[in-house]
Coordinates of C-alpha atoms and ligand atoms in Angstrom, one line a residue:
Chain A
X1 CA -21.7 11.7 44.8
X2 CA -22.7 13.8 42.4
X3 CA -23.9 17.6 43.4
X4 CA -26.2 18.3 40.4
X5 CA -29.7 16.3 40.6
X6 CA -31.2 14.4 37.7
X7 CA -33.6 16.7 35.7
X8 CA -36.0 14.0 36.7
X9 CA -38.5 15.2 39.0
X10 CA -42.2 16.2 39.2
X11 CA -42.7 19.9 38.5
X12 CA -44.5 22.7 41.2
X13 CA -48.1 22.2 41.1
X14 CA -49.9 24.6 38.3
X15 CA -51.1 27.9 40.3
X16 CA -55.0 27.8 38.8
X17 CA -55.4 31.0 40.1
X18 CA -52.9 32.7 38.2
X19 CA -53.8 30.7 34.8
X20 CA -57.6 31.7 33.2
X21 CA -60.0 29.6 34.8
X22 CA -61.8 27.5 32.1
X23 CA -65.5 29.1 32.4
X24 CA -64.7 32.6 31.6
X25 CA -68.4 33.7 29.9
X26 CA -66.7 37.3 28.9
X27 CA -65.1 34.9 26.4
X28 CA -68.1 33.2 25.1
X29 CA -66.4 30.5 23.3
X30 CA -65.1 28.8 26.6
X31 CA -69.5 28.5 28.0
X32 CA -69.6 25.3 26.1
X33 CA -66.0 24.6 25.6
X34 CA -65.3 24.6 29.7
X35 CA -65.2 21.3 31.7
X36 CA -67.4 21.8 34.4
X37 CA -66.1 19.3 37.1
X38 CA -63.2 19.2 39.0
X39 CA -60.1 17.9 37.6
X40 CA -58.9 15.1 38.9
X41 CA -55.1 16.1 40.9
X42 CA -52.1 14.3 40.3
X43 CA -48.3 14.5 41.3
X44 CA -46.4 14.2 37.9
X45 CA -45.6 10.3 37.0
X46 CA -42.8 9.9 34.3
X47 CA -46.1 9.9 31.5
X48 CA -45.8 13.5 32.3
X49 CA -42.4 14.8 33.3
X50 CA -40.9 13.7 30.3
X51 CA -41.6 15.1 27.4
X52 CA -39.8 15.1 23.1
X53 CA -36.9 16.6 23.0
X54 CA -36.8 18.4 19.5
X55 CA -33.0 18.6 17.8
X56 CA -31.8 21.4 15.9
X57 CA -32.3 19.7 12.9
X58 CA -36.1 19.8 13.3
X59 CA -35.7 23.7 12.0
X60 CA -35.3 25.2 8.5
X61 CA -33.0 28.2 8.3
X62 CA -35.2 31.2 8.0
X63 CA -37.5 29.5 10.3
X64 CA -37.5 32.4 12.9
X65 CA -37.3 35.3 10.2
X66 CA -41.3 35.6 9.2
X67 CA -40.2 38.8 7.4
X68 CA -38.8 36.5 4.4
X69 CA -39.7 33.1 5.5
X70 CA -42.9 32.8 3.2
X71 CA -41.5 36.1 0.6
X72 CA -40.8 35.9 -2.7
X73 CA -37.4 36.0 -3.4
X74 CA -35.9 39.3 -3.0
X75 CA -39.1 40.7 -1.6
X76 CA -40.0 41.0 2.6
X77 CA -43.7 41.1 4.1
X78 CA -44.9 44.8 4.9
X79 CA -45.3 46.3 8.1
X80 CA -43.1 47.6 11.3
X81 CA -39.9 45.3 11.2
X82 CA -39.8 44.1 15.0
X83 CA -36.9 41.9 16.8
X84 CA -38.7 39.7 18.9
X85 CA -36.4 37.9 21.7
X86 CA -36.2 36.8 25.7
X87 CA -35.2 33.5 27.6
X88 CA -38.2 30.7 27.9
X89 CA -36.6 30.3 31.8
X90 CA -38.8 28.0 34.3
X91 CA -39.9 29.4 37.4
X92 CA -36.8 28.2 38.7
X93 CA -34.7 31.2 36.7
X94 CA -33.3 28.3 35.0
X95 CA -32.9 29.0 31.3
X96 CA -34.6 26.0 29.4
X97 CA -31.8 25.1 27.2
X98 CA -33.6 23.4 23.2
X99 CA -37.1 24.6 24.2
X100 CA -39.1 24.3 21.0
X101 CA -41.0 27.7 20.4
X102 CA -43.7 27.8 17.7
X103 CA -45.3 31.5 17.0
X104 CA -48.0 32.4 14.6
X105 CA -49.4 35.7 14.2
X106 CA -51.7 38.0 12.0
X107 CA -50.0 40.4 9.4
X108 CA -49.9 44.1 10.1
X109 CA -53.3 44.9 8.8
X110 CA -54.3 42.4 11.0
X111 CA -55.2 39.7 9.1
X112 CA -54.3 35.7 9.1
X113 CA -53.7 33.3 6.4
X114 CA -56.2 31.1 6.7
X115 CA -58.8 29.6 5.0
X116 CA -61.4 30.9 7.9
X117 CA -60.1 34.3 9.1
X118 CA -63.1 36.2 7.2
X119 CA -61.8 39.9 8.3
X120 CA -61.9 42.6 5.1
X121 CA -58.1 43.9 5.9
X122 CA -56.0 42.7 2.8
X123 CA -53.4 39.7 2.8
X124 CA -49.6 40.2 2.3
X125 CA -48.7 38.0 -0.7
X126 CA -45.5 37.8 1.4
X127 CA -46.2 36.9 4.8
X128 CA -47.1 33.6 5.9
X129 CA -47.2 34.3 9.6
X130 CA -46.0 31.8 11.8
X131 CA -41.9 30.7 12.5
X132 CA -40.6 28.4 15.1
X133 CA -37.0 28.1 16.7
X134 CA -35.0 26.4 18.9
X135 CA -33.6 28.3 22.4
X136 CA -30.1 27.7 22.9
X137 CA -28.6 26.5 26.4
X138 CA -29.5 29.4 28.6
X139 CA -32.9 29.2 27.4
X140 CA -32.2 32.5 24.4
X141 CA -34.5 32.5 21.8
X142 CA -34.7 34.9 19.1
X143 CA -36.8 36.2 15.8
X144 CA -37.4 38.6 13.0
X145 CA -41.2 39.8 12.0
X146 CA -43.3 42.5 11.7
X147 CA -45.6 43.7 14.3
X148 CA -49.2 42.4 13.5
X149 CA -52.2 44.6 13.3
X150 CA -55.3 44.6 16.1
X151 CA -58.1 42.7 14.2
X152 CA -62.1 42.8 15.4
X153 CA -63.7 39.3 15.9
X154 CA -67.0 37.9 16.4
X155 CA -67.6 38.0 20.6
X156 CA -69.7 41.1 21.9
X157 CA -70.4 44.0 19.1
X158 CA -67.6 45.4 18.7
X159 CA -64.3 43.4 20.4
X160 CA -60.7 44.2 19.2
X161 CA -58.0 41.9 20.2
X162 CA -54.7 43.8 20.8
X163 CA -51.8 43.4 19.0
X164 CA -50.4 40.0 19.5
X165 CA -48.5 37.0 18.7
X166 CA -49.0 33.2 19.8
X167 CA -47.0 31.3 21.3
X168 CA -46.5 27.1 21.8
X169 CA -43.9 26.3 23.8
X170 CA -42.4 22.8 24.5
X171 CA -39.7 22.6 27.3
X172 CA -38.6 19.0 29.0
X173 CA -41.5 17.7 30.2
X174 CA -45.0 17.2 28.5
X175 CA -47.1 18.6 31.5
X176 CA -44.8 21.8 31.0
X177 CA -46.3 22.1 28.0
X178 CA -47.8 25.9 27.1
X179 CA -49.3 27.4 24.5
X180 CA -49.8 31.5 25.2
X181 CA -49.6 35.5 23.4
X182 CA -47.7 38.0 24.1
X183 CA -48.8 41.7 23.6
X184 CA -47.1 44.6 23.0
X185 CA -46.5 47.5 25.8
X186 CA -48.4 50.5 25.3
X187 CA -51.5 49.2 23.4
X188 CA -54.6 50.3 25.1
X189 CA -56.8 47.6 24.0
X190 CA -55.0 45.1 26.0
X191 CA -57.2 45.8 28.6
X192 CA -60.1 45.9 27.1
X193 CA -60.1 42.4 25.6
X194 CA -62.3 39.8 26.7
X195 CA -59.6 37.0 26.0
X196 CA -56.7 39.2 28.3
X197 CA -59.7 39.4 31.0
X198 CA -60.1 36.1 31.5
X199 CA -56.8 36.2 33.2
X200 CA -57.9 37.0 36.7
X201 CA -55.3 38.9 38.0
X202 CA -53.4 42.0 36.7
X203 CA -50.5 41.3 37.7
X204 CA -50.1 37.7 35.2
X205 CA -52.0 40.1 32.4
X206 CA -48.3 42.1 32.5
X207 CA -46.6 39.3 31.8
X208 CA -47.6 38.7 29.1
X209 CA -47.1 42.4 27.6
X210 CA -43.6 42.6 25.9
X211 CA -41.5 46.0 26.8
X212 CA -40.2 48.2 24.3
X213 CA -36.1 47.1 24.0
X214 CA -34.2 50.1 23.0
X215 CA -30.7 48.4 23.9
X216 CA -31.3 46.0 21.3
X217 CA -33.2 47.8 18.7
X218 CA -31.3 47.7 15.6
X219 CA -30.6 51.5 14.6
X220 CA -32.0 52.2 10.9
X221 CA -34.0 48.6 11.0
X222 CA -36.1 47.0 13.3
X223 CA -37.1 48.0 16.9
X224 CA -37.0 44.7 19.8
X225 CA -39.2 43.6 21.8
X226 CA -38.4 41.5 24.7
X227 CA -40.4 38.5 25.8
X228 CA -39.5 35.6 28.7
X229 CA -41.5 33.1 28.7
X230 CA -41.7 31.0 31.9
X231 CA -42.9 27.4 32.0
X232 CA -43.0 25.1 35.3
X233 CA -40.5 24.8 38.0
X234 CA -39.3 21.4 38.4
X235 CA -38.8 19.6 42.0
X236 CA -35.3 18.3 42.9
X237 CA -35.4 14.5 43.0
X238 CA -34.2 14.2 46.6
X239 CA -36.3 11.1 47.5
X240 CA -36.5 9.3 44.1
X241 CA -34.3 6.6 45.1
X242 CA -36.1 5.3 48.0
X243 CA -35.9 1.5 48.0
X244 CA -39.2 -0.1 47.3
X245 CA -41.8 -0.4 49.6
X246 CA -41.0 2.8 51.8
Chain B
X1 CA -38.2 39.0 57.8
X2 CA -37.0 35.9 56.2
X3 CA -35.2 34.9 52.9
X4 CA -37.1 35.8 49.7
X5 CA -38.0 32.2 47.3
X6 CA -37.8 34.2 44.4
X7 CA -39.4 32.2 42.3
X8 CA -40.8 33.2 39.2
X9 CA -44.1 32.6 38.3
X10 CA -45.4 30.3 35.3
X11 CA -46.4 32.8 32.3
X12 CA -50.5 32.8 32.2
X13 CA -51.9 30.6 29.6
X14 CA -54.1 32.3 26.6
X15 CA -55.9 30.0 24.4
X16 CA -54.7 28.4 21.3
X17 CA -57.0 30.4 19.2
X18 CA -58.7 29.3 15.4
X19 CA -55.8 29.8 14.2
X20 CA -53.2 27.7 15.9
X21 CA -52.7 25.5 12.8
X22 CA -50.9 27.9 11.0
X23 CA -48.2 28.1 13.9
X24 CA -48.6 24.3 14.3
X25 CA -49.5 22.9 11.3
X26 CA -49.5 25.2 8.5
X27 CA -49.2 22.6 5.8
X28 CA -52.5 21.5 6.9
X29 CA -54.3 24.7 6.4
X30 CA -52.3 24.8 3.2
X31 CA -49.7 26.9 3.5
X32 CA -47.0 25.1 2.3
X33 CA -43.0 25.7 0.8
X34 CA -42.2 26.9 4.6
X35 CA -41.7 23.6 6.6
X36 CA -41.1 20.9 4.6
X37 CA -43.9 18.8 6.7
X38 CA -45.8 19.6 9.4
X39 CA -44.3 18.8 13.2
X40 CA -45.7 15.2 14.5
X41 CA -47.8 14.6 11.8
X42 CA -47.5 11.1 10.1
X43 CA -47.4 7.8 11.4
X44 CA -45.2 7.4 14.9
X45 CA -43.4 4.4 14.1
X46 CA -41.3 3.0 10.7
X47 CA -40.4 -0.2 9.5
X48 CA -38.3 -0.7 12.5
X49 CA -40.5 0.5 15.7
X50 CA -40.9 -2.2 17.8
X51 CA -44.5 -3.1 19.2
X52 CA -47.8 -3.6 18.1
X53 CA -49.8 -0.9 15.4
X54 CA -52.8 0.6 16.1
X55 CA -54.6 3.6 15.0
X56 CA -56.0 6.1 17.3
X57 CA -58.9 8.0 16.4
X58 CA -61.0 10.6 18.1
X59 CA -63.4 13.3 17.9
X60 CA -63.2 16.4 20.6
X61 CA -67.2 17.6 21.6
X62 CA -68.4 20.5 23.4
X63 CA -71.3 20.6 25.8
X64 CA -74.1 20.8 23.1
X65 CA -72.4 17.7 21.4
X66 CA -71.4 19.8 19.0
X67 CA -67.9 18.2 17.4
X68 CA -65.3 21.1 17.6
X69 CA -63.4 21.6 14.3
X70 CA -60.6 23.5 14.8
X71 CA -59.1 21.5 18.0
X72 CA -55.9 20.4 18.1
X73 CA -54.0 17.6 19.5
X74 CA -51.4 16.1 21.1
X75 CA -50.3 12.8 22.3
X76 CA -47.1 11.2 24.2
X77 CA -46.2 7.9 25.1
X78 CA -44.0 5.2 26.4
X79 CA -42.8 2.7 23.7
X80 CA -43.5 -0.8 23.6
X81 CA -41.2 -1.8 26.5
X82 CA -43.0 1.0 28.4
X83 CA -39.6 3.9 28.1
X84 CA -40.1 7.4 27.2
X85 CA -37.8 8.7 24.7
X86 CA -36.9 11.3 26.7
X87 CA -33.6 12.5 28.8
X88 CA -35.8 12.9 32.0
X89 CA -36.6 9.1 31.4
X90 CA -34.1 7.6 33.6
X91 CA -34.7 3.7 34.0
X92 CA -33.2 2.8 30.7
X93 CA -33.3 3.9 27.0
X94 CA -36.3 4.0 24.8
X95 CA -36.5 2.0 21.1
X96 CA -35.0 4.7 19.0
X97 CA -37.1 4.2 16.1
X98 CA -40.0 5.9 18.2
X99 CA -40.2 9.2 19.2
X100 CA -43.6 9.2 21.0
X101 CA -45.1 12.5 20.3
X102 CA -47.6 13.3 17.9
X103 CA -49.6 15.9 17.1
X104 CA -52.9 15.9 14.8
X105 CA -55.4 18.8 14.0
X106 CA -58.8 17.8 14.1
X107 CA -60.5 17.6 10.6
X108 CA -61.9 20.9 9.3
X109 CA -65.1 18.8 8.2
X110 CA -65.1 15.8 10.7
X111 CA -63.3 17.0 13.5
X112 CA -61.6 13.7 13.2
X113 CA -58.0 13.3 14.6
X114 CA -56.0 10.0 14.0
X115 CA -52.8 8.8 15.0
X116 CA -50.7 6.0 13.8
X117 CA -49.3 4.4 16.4
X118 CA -48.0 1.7 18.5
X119 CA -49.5 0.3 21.6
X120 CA -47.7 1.2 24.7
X121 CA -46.1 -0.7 27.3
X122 CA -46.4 -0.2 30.9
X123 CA -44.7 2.0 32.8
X124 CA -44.0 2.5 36.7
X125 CA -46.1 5.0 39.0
X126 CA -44.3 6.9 41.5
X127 CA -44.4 4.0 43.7
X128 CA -43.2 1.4 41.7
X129 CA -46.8 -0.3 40.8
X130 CA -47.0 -0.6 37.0
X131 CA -49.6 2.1 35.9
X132 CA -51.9 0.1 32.8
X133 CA -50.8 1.0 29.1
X134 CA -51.8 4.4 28.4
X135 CA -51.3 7.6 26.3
X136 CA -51.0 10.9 27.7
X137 CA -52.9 13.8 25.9
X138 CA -53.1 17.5 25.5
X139 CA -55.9 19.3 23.9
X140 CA -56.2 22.8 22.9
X141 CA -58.7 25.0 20.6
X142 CA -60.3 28.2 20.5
X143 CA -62.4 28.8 23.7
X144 CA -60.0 26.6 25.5
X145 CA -58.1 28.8 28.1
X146 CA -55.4 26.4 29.3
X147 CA -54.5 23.0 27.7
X148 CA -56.6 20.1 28.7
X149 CA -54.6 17.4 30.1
X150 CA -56.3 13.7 30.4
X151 CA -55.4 10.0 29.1
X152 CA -56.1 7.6 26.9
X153 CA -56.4 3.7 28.7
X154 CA -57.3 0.5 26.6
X155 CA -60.3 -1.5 26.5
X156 CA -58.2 -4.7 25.7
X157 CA -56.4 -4.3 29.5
X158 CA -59.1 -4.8 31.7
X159 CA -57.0 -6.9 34.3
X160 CA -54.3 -3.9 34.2
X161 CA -56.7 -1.0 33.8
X162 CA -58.5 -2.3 37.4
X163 CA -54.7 -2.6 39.0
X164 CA -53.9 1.2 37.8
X165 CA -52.9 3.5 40.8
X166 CA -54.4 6.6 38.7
X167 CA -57.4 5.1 37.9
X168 CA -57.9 4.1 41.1
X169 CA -58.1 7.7 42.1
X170 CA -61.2 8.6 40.3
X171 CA -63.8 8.7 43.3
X172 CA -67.1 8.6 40.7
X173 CA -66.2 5.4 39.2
X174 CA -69.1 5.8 37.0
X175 CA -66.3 8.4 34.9
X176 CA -63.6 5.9 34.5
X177 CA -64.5 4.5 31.1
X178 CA -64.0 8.4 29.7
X179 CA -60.9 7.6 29.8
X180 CA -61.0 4.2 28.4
X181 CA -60.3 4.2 24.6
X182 CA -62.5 1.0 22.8
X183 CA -60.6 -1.5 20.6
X184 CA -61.6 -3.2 17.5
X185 CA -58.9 -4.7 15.5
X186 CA -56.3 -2.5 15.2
X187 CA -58.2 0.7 15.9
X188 CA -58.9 2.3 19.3
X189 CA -61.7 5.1 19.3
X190 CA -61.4 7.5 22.1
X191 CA -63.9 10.7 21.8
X192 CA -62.9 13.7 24.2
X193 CA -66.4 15.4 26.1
X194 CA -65.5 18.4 27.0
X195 CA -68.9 18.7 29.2
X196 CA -72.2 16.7 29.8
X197 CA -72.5 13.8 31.2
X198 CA -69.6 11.8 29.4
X199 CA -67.8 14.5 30.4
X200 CA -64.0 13.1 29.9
X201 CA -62.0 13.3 33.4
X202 CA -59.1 15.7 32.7
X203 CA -56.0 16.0 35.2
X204 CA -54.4 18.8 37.2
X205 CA -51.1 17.2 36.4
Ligands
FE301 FE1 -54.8 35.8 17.3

């Protein structure tokens, strides 16, 4: 017999008390945009913990370096040069080896690419903002960009949202699946933004905020940050084998 | 005192944003020369998928009936023989021509998503009873705080859709046919309520 398990089973049950709940009014988007009954609870079936398993191939080269990923050539986007890097680990501590991670951010004057960000701050002809990689087998993920810029958006008067970047996050099964930001230590208008506040607890609001590396801060180029990312345990498959009808 | 679990917890979710096409699909929102094509976008199956095609289209509505048009989102599924393509999938192997993930923005003007698909095949509960052909979904957007998990049945699978054990676990039967998608021809519409009456049962999965 074989002493590993199948990565097969259902995964813990989602702690809603740690997650935002879904009617958060501070953040007046989610009024109208919150289901209002309960949802409907359900151990994992093999619909949900499976999930695409993305190959290596999926990823272009300078996929993870936003500095020159959408730069002319010879040119870099402009703006603090920042290592970005951590495990995606599930709650486990197991590292979760080919996790797809997708990020997308705003440039350092805070600003997007996109044909609806309406802020005055100017675009960088040579930052797209957004990169994606693959973690290796322990789960490591790494990438290259600038820090982006706090930008003001339409909520109460006068809200700022921190620093931050977004993350999507695929590991091995779909109901693991988690999309996320990650702010930077130090910024005081972390706690002051309506989005942050919607997570309940204070405790799950640091988790999100990225320390200041110093061991891996490239001397003379770019300062790291470091970022896990956790997605859901999964159960050992102890009683999947039962015969039928037990 | 006992032994400490030491478990970590799951990082808090933040929503997606308006902006999550440009991590997810920037060639949509037309940035393009960085990824050759956008991730899951595209028809699901080629010329040698097996099963039957159908298109799946959808519009995501808030409580106002307003359609949202910046949602986005994803669907995964069992191919025709009812096998994930997956390595957690562990009863056999999947038709290798279909990798059973997609992902669609919804149209900046419609709010439309679509995917080309194929139809499903049935796959085992927990328990062994065959669950009715279904897709699994995930939906986020700005103003979402946490991905919104539900599924997508068939109207053509009445017989299997009254057998299905998760179905059956909807108390306020009159809610079941949010979850129904309606079929005509090849097409199977399935519009997501987000509140209101129609309100679309989502899972705590
Ligand atoms: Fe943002």
């Amino acid at each position: 017999m074989k002493n590993t398990l199948p990565e097969s089973g259902p995964f813990f049950a989602r702690d809603r008390d740690w997650h935002p709940p879904a009617f958060a009014p501070g953040y007046k988007t989610t009024v109208l945009r919150s289901p209002q009954r309960a949802l409907i609870s359900l151990d994992g079936t093999k619909s949900e913990i499976t999930g695409p398993v993305f190959g290596h191939n999926t990823i272009g080269e300078f996929d993870n370096d936003l500095i020159i990923n959408y730069a002319k050539p010879g040119e870099m986007a402009i703006g603090q040069r920042i290592l970005v890097h951590g495990r995606v680990l599930d709650e486990r501590g197991v590292g979760v080896a080919g996790a797809l991670v997708e990020f997308w951010q705003a440039n350092a004057g805070g600003r997007y690419r996109h044909k609806k960000e309406t802020y005055l701050a100017a675009l960088d002809p040579n930052f797209g903002g957004f990169g994606r990689t693959i973690a290796d087998e322990n789960g490591y993920y790494w990438f290259r960009t600038i820090k982006p810029g706090p930008y003001p958006w339409p909520n109460g008067v006068n809200d700022w949202r921190p620093a931050h970047i977004h993350f999507s996050v695929f590991g091995h099964g779909f109901a693991q699946r988690l999309i996320t930001q990650m702010y930077f230590e130090g910024d005081p208008l972390i706690w002051i933004c309506p989005i942050v506040k919607t997570i309940p607890d204070e405790e799950a609001i640091k988790r999100l905020i990225a320390p200041l590396d110093m061991n891996n801060t490239i001397p003379m180029d770019m300062r790291a940050y470091k970022f896990d990312i956790v997605l859901r345990g999964r159960r050992s498959t102890f009683f999947e084998n039962r015969k039928e009808g037990n | 005192m006992v032994q400490p679990l030491n478990y970590l917890k799951e990082s808090p979710s933040q929503t997606a944003g308006p902006y999550v096409h440009i991590g997810c699909t920037p060639n949509f929102t037309g940035i393009h020369g960085v990824y050759e094509t956008d991730l899951g976008s595209g028809p699901m199956y080629n010329d040698k998928t097996r099963g039957e095609r159908i298109t799946i289209r959808g519009r995501v509505f808030d409580g106002s009936g307003t359609v949202l048009k910046d949602a986005l989102v994803e669907i995964w599924q069992a191919d025709s023989d009812g096998f994930y393509n997956s390595p957690s999938e562990t009863r056999g192997s999947a038709d290798p021509n279909f990798f059973g993930w997609g992902r669609c923005p919804a149209d900046m003007t419609t709010g439309e998503f679509v995917f080309e698909t194929i139809k499903p095949g049935k796959v085992p509960f927990r328990d062994g009873r065959l669950m009715a052909p279904h897709v699994t979904l995930w939906i986020v957007a700005r103003g979402i705080n946490i991905g919104l998990q539900t599924r997508m049945y068939f109207s053509d699978e009445e017989a299997a859709n009254a057998e299905d054990p998760v179905l059956a676990r909807i108390e306020h039967r009159v809610r079941v046919p949010t979850l129904i998608g309606k079929r005509e021809g090849d097409t199977v519409t399935f519009d997501i309520h987000l509140q209101g009456e129609n309100e679309t049962v989502f899972f705590d999965i």
